[in-house]
Tab-separated table of C-alpha atoms in Angstrom:
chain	number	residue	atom	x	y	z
A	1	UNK	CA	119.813	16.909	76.995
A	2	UNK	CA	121.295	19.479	74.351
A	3	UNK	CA	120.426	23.330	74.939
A	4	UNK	CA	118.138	22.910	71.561
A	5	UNK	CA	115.388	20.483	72.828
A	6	UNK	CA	115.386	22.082	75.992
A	7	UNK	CA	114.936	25.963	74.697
A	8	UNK	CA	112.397	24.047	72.430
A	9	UNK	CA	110.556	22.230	74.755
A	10	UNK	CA	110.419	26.042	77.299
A	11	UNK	CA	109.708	27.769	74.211
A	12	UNK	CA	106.605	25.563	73.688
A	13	UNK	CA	105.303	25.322	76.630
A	14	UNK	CA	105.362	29.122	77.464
A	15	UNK	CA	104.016	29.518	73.870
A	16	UNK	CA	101.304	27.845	74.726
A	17	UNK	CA	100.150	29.055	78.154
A	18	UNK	CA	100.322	32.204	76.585
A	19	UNK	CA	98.283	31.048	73.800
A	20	UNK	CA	95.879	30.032	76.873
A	21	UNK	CA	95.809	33.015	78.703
A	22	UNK	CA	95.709	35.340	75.599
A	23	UNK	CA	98.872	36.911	75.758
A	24	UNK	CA	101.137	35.598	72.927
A	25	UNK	CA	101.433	39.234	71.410
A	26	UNK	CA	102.906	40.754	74.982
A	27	UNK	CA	105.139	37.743	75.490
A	28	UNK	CA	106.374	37.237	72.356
A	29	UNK	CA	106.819	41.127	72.515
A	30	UNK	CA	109.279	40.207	75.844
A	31	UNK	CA	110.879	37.437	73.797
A	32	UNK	CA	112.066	39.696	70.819
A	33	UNK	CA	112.589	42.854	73.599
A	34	UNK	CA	115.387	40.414	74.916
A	35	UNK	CA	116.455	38.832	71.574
A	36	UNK	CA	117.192	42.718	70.443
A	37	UNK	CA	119.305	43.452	73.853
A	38	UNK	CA	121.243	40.463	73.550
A	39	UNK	CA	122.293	41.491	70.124
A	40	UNK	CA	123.214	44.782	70.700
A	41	UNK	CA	124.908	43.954	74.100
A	42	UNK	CA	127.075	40.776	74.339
A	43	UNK	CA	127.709	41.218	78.215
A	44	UNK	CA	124.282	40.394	78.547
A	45	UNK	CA	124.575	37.125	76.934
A	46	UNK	CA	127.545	36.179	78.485
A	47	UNK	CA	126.032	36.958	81.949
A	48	UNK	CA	123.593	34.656	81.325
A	49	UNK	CA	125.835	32.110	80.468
A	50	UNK	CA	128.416	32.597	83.377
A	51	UNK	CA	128.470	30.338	85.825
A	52	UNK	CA	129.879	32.292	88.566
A	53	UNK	CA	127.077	34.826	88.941
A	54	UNK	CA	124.537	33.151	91.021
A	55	UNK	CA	121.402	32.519	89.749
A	56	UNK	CA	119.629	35.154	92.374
A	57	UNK	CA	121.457	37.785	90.996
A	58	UNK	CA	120.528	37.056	87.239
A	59	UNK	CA	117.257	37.186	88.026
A	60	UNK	CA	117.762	40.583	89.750
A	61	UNK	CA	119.217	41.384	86.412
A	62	UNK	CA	116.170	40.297	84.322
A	63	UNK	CA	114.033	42.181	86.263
A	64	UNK	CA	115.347	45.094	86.011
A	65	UNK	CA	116.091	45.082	82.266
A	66	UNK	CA	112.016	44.091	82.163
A	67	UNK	CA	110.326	45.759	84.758
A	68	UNK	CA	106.665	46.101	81.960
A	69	UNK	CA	107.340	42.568	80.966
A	70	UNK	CA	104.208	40.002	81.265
A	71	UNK	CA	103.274	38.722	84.752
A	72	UNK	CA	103.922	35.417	82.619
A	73	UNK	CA	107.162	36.463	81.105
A	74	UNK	CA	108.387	37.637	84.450
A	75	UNK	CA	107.076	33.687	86.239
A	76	UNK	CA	108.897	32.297	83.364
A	77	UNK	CA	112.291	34.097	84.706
A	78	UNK	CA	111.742	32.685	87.749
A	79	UNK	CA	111.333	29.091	87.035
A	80	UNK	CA	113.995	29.220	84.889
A	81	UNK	CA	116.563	30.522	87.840
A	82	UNK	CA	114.883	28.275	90.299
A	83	UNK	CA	116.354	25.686	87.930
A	84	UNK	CA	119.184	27.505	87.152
A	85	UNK	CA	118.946	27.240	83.196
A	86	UNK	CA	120.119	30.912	82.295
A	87	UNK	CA	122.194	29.823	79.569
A	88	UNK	CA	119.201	28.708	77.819
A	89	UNK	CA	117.316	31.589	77.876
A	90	UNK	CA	118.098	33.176	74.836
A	91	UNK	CA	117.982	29.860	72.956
A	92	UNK	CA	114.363	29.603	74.296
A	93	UNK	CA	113.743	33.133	73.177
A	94	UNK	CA	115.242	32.121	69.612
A	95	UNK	CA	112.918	29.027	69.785
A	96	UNK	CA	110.244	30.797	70.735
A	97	UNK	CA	110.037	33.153	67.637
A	98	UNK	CA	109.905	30.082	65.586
A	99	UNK	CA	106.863	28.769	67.276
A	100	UNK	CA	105.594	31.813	67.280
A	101	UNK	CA	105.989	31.958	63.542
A	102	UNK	CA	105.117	28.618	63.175
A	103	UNK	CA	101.800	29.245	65.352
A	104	UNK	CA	100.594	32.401	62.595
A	105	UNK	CA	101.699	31.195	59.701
A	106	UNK	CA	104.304	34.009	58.926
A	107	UNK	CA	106.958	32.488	56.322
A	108	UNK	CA	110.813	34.346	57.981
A	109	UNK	CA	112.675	34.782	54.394
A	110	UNK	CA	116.370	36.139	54.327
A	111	UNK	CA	116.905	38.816	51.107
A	112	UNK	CA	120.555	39.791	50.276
A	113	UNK	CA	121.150	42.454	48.256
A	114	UNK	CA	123.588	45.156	47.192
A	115	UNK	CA	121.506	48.133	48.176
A	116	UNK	CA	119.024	49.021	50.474
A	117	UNK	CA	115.720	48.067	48.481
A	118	UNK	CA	112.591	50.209	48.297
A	119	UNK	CA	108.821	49.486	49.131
A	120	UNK	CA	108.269	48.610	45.320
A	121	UNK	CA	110.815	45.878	46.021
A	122	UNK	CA	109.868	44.808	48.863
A	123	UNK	CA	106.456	43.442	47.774
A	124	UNK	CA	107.733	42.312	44.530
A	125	UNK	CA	110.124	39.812	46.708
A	126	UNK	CA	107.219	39.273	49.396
A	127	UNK	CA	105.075	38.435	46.315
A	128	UNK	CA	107.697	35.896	45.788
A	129	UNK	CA	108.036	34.426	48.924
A	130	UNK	CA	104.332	33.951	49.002
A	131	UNK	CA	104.178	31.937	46.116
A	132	UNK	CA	107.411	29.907	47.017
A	133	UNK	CA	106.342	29.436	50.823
A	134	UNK	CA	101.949	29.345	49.967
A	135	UNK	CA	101.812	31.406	53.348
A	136	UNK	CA	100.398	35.000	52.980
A	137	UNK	CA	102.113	36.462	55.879
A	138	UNK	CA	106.111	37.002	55.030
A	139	UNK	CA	108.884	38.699	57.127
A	140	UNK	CA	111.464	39.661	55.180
A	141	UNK	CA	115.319	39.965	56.613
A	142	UNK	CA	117.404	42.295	54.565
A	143	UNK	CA	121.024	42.540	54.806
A	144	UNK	CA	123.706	44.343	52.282
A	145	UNK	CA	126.277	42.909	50.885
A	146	UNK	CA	128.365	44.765	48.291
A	147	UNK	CA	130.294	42.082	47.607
A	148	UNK	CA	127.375	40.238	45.423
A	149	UNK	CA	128.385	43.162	42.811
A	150	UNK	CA	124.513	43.368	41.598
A	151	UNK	CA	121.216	40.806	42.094
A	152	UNK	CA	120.002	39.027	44.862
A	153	UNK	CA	120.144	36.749	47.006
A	154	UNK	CA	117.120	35.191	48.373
A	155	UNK	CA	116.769	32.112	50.982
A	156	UNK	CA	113.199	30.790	51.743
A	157	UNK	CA	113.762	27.675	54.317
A	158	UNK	CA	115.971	25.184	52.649
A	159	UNK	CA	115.817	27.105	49.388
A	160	UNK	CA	117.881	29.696	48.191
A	161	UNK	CA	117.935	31.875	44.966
A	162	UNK	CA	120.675	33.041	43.712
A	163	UNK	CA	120.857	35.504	41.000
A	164	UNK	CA	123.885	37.858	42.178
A	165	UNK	CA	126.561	38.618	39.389
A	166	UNK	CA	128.810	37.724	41.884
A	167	UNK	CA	127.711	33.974	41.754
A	168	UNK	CA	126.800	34.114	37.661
A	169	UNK	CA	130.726	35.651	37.422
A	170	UNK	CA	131.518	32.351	39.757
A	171	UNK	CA	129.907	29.922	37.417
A	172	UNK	CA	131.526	31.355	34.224
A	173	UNK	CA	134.891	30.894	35.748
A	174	UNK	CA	133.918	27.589	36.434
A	175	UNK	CA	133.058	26.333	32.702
A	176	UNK	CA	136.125	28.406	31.529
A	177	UNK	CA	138.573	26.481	33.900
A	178	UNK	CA	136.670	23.087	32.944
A	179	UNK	CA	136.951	23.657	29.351
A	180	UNK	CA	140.700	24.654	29.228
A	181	UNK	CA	141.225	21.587	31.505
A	182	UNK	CA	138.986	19.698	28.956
A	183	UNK	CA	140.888	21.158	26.189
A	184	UNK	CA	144.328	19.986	27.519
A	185	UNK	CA	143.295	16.358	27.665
């Protein structure tokens, strides 16, 4: 079974015992506490994927890195190094953010611009969102990227809006190359 479905089917079914018990906020508070480590510290992610370090010591590991982690979270470590599926972990905490997102209706959209935007911004793109996605909860990633030269760049699911220069400069090369080739024949 691929690392996908499995992280899926954990990040369900912890998902919804906490859902149960009333503690989806503090776990999925765990869940993004280790998403956030393992981004800004890639031996952490590669112990979890070594095979050599025994899964006793991992779990040593996770406990100490979450010591005011949910009685649930912490059971959930366990299991998961009684079963020695380490490697999975952040997968499952990856998968769990979607269900969690999934679960209260909060639409994740990705915004790519040339400059850090400003609250007036921000809701005028949220506004957007909401009206692409119908959801009125949004999360908005934004990321920099000089190299769009000016505009945006906006991706909601499987849709993306593109109105940088960069890409309008792109397409205007484009018709000038195919109308000198068109010219030549």
């Amino acid at each position: 079974m691929s690392n996908y479905r499995v992280a899926s089917r954990y990040a369900k079914s912890i998902l919804e015992l906490a859902l149960e018990k009333g503690k989806l906020e503090e776990v999925h508070a765990d869940f993004q506490k280790m998403t956030a480590i393992a981004a800004s510290n890639r031996e952490f992610s590669l112990l979890l994927k070594n095979p050599v370090i025994h899964s006793e010591k991992k779990l040593n590991i996770l406990k100490a890195l979450f010591p005011d982690a949910q009685e649930m979270t912490k059971a959930f470590f366990d299991i998961i190094s009684r079963k020695n599926r380490e490697e999975v972990l952040l997968d499952v905490a990856k998968e769990f953010e979607v269900q969690y997102n999934l679960q209260m209706s909060i639409q994740v959209a990705e915004l790519t611009t040339t400059f850090p935007i400003d609250a007036k911004l921000r809701k005028e793109f949220e506004a957007i969102v909401k009206e692409i996605s119908g959801k009125e909860t949004v999360q908005l990633v934004e990321k920099v990227n000089p190299a769009l030269i000016g505009g945006y760049v906006l991706k909601v699911n499987d849709r993306q809006l593109d109105e940088s220069l960069s890409s309008k400069l792109r397409e205007l090369k484009n018709q000038f190359s195919q109308n000198h080739y068109e010219s030549k024949i």
